[in-house]
Coordinates of C-alpha atoms (C1' of nucleotides) in Angstrom, one line a residue:
Chain J
M861 CA 60.9 113.8 98.7
E862 CA 63.4 113.2 96.1
Q863 CA 67.0 114.1 96.8
Q864 CA 68.0 117.2 95.0
S865 CA 69.8 116.1 91.5
L866 CA 73.3 117.8 91.0
N867 CA 74.7 119.1 88.0
R868 CA 78.3 118.2 87.1
A869 CA 79.8 121.4 89.0
G870 CA 77.7 120.1 92.1
L871 CA 79.2 116.5 91.8
K872 CA 82.7 117.7 91.2
Q873 CA 82.5 119.6 94.7
C874 CA 81.0 116.8 96.3
I875 CA 83.8 114.5 95.2
I876 CA 86.3 117.5 96.3
D877 CA 84.7 117.8 99.6
G878 CA 85.4 114.2 100.1
G879 CA 89.0 114.6 99.8
L880 CA 89.3 113.2 96.5
K881 CA 90.6 114.2 93.1
A882 CA 87.8 115.4 90.9
T883 CA 88.8 113.3 87.6
H884 CA 86.7 112.9 84.8
Q885 CA 85.8 109.3 85.4
R886 CA 84.8 110.2 88.7
I887 CA 82.4 112.8 88.0
V888 CA 80.6 110.6 85.0
I889 CA 80.6 107.4 87.5
F890 CA 78.9 110.0 90.2
E891 CA 76.3 111.4 87.7
A892 CA 75.8 107.4 86.6
L893 CA 74.9 107.0 90.7
E894 CA 72.7 109.6 90.8
A895 CA 70.9 108.6 87.5
L896 CA 70.5 105.3 89.2
H897 CA 68.9 106.4 92.0
G898 CA 66.7 103.8 93.8
H899 CA 68.1 101.1 91.7
H900 CA 71.1 99.8 93.8
P901 CA 73.2 99.1 90.8
T902 CA 76.5 96.9 91.0
A903 CA 79.8 98.2 89.8
E904 CA 79.1 96.4 86.2
D905 CA 75.7 98.3 85.6
V906 CA 77.2 101.7 86.4
F907 CA 80.1 100.6 83.9
Q908 CA 77.6 99.3 81.2
L909 CA 75.3 103.0 81.7
L910 CA 78.8 104.4 81.2
K911 CA 80.4 103.0 78.6
P912 CA 78.2 104.2 75.5
A913 CA 79.3 107.6 76.3
N914 CA 82.4 107.0 77.3
P915 CA 84.1 104.3 75.6
S916 CA 87.7 104.6 77.0
I917 CA 86.4 104.0 80.9
S918 CA 87.3 101.0 81.9
L919 CA 85.7 98.6 84.8
G920 CA 88.5 98.1 87.0
T921 CA 88.0 102.2 87.3
V922 CA 84.6 101.8 88.1
Y923 CA 85.5 99.2 91.1
K924 CA 88.2 101.6 92.7
T925 CA 86.2 104.5 92.3
L926 CA 83.2 103.2 93.9
D927 CA 85.1 101.9 96.7
S928 CA 86.6 105.3 97.0
F929 CA 83.2 106.6 97.4
V930 CA 82.2 104.3 100.0
E931 CA 85.7 105.2 101.7
A932 CA 84.6 109.0 101.5
A933 CA 80.9 108.6 102.8
L934 CA 80.0 110.0 99.6
I935 CA 78.0 106.8 98.7
R936 CA 76.9 103.6 100.9
R937 CA 77.1 99.9 99.8
V938 CA 74.0 98.1 100.5
L939 CA 73.6 94.8 102.2
S940 CA 72.5 92.0 99.7
E941 CA 71.4 88.6 100.3
E942 CA 72.7 87.5 96.7
G943 CA 76.5 88.2 97.6
G944 CA 77.1 90.9 95.3
K945 CA 78.4 94.6 95.8
R946 CA 75.5 96.8 95.3
Y947 CA 75.9 100.7 95.7
D948 CA 73.3 103.5 97.0
A949 CA 74.0 107.4 96.1
N950 CA 71.0 107.8 98.9
T951 CA 72.9 108.8 101.8
V952 CA 69.7 110.1 103.6
S953 CA 68.5 107.5 106.6
H954 CA 66.2 104.9 104.6
S955 CA 65.2 101.7 104.6
H956 CA 64.9 98.8 101.9
I957 CA 62.5 96.8 101.1
Y958 CA 63.9 93.2 99.5
C959 CA 61.5 91.5 97.2
S960 CA 61.9 87.6 97.5
N961 CA 60.5 87.0 93.9
T962 CA 62.4 89.8 91.6
K963 CA 65.7 90.1 94.1
E964 CA 65.0 93.9 93.5
I965 CA 66.0 96.4 96.5
I966 CA 63.9 99.1 96.9
D967 CA 64.0 102.3 98.7
Y968 CA 61.5 102.7 101.7
E969 CA 61.4 106.1 102.8
D970 CA 58.8 106.3 106.2
A971 CA 59.7 109.7 108.5
E972 CA 57.6 108.1 111.1
L973 CA 59.4 105.0 111.1
E974 CA 62.7 106.9 111.4
Q975 CA 61.5 109.1 114.1
L976 CA 60.2 105.8 116.2
L977 CA 63.8 103.8 115.7
Q978 CA 65.3 107.2 116.6
D979 CA 63.6 107.6 119.7
F980 CA 63.8 103.8 120.6
F981 CA 67.6 104.2 120.3
S982 CA 68.3 107.3 122.0
K983 CA 66.5 105.7 125.0
R984 CA 68.3 102.0 124.4
N985 CA 71.8 101.6 125.6
V986 CA 73.2 98.4 123.2
E987 CA 76.2 96.7 125.2
N988 CA 79.7 97.4 123.8
F989 CA 78.3 99.1 120.8
E990 CA 78.5 102.7 119.6
I991 CA 75.6 102.6 117.0
K992 CA 76.2 105.2 114.4
S993 CA 73.1 104.5 112.2
F994 CA 70.3 101.9 111.8
A995 CA 67.7 100.5 109.1
V996 CA 64.8 98.4 108.7
Q997 CA 65.1 95.5 106.2
L998 CA 61.7 94.7 104.9
T999 CA 61.2 91.4 103.4
G1000 CA 58.3 90.7 101.2
N1001 CA 56.9 90.3 97.5
K1002 CA 55.7 92.8 95.3
V1003 CA 51.8 92.6 95.1
E1004 CA 50.9 91.7 91.3
P1005 CA 53.0 95.0 89.9
D1006 CA 52.6 94.0 86.4
K1007 CA 48.6 93.3 86.6
Q1008 CA 48.4 96.9 88.2
I1009 CA 50.5 98.7 85.5
S1010 CA 48.7 96.8 82.6
I1011 CA 45.3 97.4 84.2
K1012 CA 44.6 100.6 81.8
P1013 CA 44.8 99.2 78.3
V1014 CA 46.5 101.3 75.9
N1015 CA 44.0 101.7 72.7
Chain E
M467 CA 67.5 83.4 125.9
E468 CA 69.9 80.7 123.9
Q469 CA 68.1 79.0 121.3
Q470 CA 68.0 74.7 122.2
S471 CA 70.7 72.9 120.4
L472 CA 69.8 69.9 119.0
N473 CA 71.4 66.5 119.0
R474 CA 71.8 64.1 115.7
A475 CA 68.3 63.1 115.8
G476 CA 66.8 66.2 116.3
L477 CA 68.8 67.7 113.1
K478 CA 67.8 64.8 111.2
Q479 CA 64.3 65.3 112.0
C480 CA 64.3 68.8 111.0
I481 CA 65.9 67.8 107.7
I482 CA 63.3 65.6 107.2
D483 CA 60.4 68.1 108.1
G484 CA 62.3 70.5 105.8
G485 CA 61.5 68.0 103.1
L486 CA 65.2 67.1 102.6
K487 CA 66.7 63.8 102.5
A488 CA 69.0 63.3 106.0
T489 CA 72.0 62.7 104.6
H490 CA 74.9 62.0 106.8
Q491 CA 76.9 65.1 104.7
R492 CA 73.3 67.2 105.8
I493 CA 73.3 66.3 109.1
V494 CA 76.8 67.3 110.2
I495 CA 76.6 70.5 107.9
F496 CA 73.7 71.2 110.1
E497 CA 75.5 70.7 113.4
A498 CA 78.2 72.8 112.6
L499 CA 76.1 76.0 111.4
E500 CA 74.7 75.2 115.1
A501 CA 78.1 75.1 116.8
L502 CA 79.0 78.2 114.8
H503 CA 75.4 79.9 116.2
G504 CA 76.0 83.7 116.3
H505 CA 78.9 83.3 113.8
H506 CA 77.2 83.8 110.2
P507 CA 79.8 81.9 108.6
T508 CA 80.3 81.5 104.9
A509 CA 80.1 78.1 103.1
E510 CA 84.3 78.0 103.1
D511 CA 83.7 78.7 106.9
V512 CA 81.4 75.7 107.3
F513 CA 83.7 73.5 105.2
Q514 CA 87.0 74.5 107.3
L515 CA 84.9 73.4 110.6
L516 CA 83.8 70.2 109.1
K517 CA 86.8 68.8 107.2
P518 CA 89.3 67.7 110.0
A519 CA 86.2 65.1 110.9
N520 CA 85.0 64.5 107.7
P521 CA 88.0 64.7 105.1
S522 CA 85.9 63.0 102.2
I523 CA 83.0 66.1 102.4
S524 CA 83.3 68.3 99.3
L525 CA 83.2 72.3 99.4
G526 CA 80.6 71.7 96.5
T527 CA 78.3 69.8 99.0
V528 CA 78.5 72.5 101.2
Y529 CA 77.4 75.0 98.8
K530 CA 74.3 72.8 97.5
T531 CA 73.4 72.0 101.1
L532 CA 73.5 75.5 102.0
D533 CA 71.2 76.4 99.3
S534 CA 68.9 73.7 100.0
F535 CA 68.4 74.5 103.8
V536 CA 67.9 78.4 102.6
E537 CA 65.4 77.2 100.3
A538 CA 63.8 74.9 102.7
A539 CA 63.4 77.8 105.6
L540 CA 65.8 75.6 107.9
I541 CA 68.5 78.5 107.7
R542 CA 68.6 82.3 106.2
R543 CA 70.9 83.9 104.0
V544 CA 72.3 87.1 105.9
L545 CA 72.7 90.0 104.4
S546 CA 76.1 91.3 103.9
E547 CA 78.0 94.7 102.8
E548 CA 81.1 92.5 102.2
G549 CA 79.6 91.1 99.4
G550 CA 79.9 87.3 100.3
K551 CA 76.9 84.8 101.2
R552 CA 76.7 84.3 105.0
Y553 CA 74.2 81.9 106.7
D554 CA 72.2 82.1 109.9
A555 CA 70.9 78.9 111.6
N556 CA 69.0 81.6 114.2
T557 CA 65.5 81.8 112.5
V558 CA 64.0 83.8 115.2
S559 CA 63.2 87.0 114.5
H560 CA 66.4 88.9 115.5
S561 CA 68.4 92.1 114.4
H562 CA 72.2 92.2 113.6
I563 CA 74.5 94.9 114.2
Y564 CA 77.6 95.8 111.5
C565 CA 80.8 96.4 113.1
S566 CA 82.4 98.9 110.7
N567 CA 86.0 98.1 112.2
T568 CA 85.9 94.4 112.6
K569 CA 83.3 93.5 110.0
E570 CA 81.8 91.1 112.2
I571 CA 78.1 90.4 112.1
I572 CA 77.0 90.4 115.7
D573 CA 73.1 88.9 116.7
Y574 CA 71.0 91.6 118.5
E575 CA 68.0 89.9 120.1
D576 CA 65.5 92.7 121.8
A577 CA 62.1 91.8 122.8
E578 CA 61.0 95.4 122.9
L579 CA 62.5 96.5 119.6
E580 CA 60.9 93.0 117.7
Q581 CA 57.2 94.1 119.5
L582 CA 57.8 98.0 118.6
L583 CA 57.9 97.0 115.0
Q584 CA 55.5 94.4 115.0
D585 CA 53.1 96.6 116.1
F586 CA 54.2 99.4 114.2
F587 CA 53.6 97.4 110.8
S588 CA 50.4 95.9 111.6
K589 CA 49.0 99.6 111.4
R590 CA 51.7 100.8 108.5
N591 CA 50.6 99.6 105.1
V592 CA 53.2 99.3 102.7
E593 CA 52.0 100.0 99.0
N594 CA 52.1 97.4 96.8
F595 CA 54.0 94.8 99.3
E596 CA 53.1 92.1 101.0
I597 CA 55.4 92.2 103.8
K598 CA 57.0 88.8 105.4
S599 CA 59.3 89.8 107.8
F600 CA 61.6 92.7 109.0
A601 CA 64.8 93.3 110.9
V602 CA 66.9 95.9 112.0
Q603 CA 70.4 96.4 110.7
L604 CA 72.5 98.4 113.3
T605 CA 75.9 100.2 112.2
G606 CA 78.6 101.0 114.5
N607 CA 81.6 100.1 116.1
K608 CA 82.4 97.8 119.4
V609 CA 83.4 100.0 122.3
E610 CA 86.7 99.0 123.3
P611 CA 86.0 94.8 123.5
D612 CA 89.9 94.1 124.2
K613 CA 90.5 96.7 126.5
Q614 CA 87.0 95.9 128.7
I615 CA 88.0 92.5 128.7
S616 CA 91.6 92.8 129.8
I617 CA 91.0 95.2 132.4
K618 CA 91.0 92.8 135.0
P619 CA 94.6 91.8 135.4
V620 CA 96.0 88.6 135.5
N621 CA 98.4 88.0 138.3
Chain W
dC691 C1' 65.0 50.0 93.2
dT692 C1' 65.4 54.7 91.9
dA693 C1' 65.2 59.1 93.0
dA694 C1' 67.7 62.1 94.7
dT695 C1' 72.4 63.3 96.6
dT696 C1' 77.4 63.5 96.5
dG697 C1' 82.2 64.4 95.2
dC698 C1' 85.3 65.8 91.8
dA699 C1' 87.0 69.2 88.4
dA700 C1' 86.1 72.4 85.2
dA701 C1' 83.6 76.6 84.2
dC702 C1' 81.8 81.0 85.4
dT703 C1' 81.4 85.2 87.6
dA704 C1' 82.8 88.7 90.8
dT705 C1' 86.5 91.6 92.3
dT706 C1' 91.4 92.8 93.1
dT707 C1' 96.3 94.0 91.8
dG708 C1' 100.5 95.3 89.5
dC709 C1' 102.2 98.3 87.0
dA710 C1' 103.2 101.4 83.1
dT711 C1' 100.8 105.9 81.7
dC712 C1' 98.8 110.0 82.2
dT713 C1' 96.3 113.9 84.8
dT714 C1' 94.9 116.8 88.3
dG715 C1' 95.9 120.4 91.9
Chain Q
dC1106 C1' 105.9 118.4 88.9
dA1107 C1' 104.7 115.2 92.3
dA1108 C1' 101.0 112.7 94.0
dG1109 C1' 97.3 110.0 93.0
dA1110 C1' 94.3 108.2 89.5
dT1111 C1' 93.4 105.5 84.8
dG1112 C1' 93.7 101.2 82.0
dC1113 C1' 94.8 97.2 80.7
dA1114 C1' 95.8 92.2 81.8
dA1115 C1' 96.6 88.8 84.6
dA1116 C1' 95.7 86.9 88.9
dT1117 C1' 92.4 85.7 92.7
dA1118 C1' 88.1 84.9 95.3
dG1119 C1' 83.6 82.6 95.4
dT1120 C1' 80.3 80.1 93.7
dT1121 C1' 77.8 76.9 89.7
dT1122 C1' 77.5 73.2 86.8
dG1123 C1' 78.0 68.4 84.7
dC1124 C1' 78.3 64.0 85.4
dA1125 C1' 79.3 59.3 86.7
dA1126 C1' 79.3 57.0 91.5
dT1127 C1' 77.0 56.5 95.9
dT1128 C1' 72.9 56.6 99.1
dA1129 C1' 68.6 57.1 101.6
dG1130 C1' 64.0 56.0 102.1

DNA sequence: CTAATTGCAAACTATTTGCATCTTG
DNA sequence: CAAGATGCAAATAGTTTGCAATTAG
């Protein structure tokens, strides 16, 4: 269910396989993206996570690196309604739920749904387009998430 | 297939029904959004379209109006990978195709697909979420659109 | 009339760019 | 060592805000 979390050597190899130089900055940025799995961070989020342990890293480098990673298909840019750029190290085909209240983007992995769409689009011909991938975007609201979590009192 | 295009009186009524004051600016902005149906314009796009005929309109008003319209559910904000805010006057449930080459967002209306998903999610229970809507996001490339169009030579 | 809306300009936030310096392969 | 990457600072988008003047209901 969880994607295999990679160690630095593994991450380094991924970066090289993507045709990029494996600099220290790129390795720690990739590592941060893995740590933020499911959180769909912005460049700023990644930068903030890295800064304490890497005080010399620059925000500009984070921006450039994220672009390079997307270009190399190591990560994806996530669609956003809010107009900021977000990133996702999870490259397995999956869908997202957009919470209208909290503006969170939550991963939704549903094998049955993926299969259903796979079947549909293998039959269906979309005119003038070569379809590379698809994902469902669900919009809704978290149902009382705080209440659920705090239901069991801490004694 | 096409959504009914409304005249100014109709647009004005929509705005009022949305609980907003029907100012001249709002009417022409709504009109511009209808004219740009399928183009998923930015605030700037709308502004540029309006300026010639409405030289006194301000970009700030366009931003505020688009926000009000989204709030009132008269239009939708469209998800974007590129990080800008785009708007869609088409409020009928439909999907979008994202062209990797041109970065265009193209409407994809497929009744069978909508029905398929409707059925799927009426059975499927998404944990902790009340799903309000769904849409499929297709990613791909336009297949030689220029070539296709120019195949018939103009003699 | 009065509450909401507009236009304008200034303020912000997010992102990109140019370039001298440093690093990886 | 050469090509490519980094850090920094300045530049550029894109969007929001505050407020006096205006307008719709």
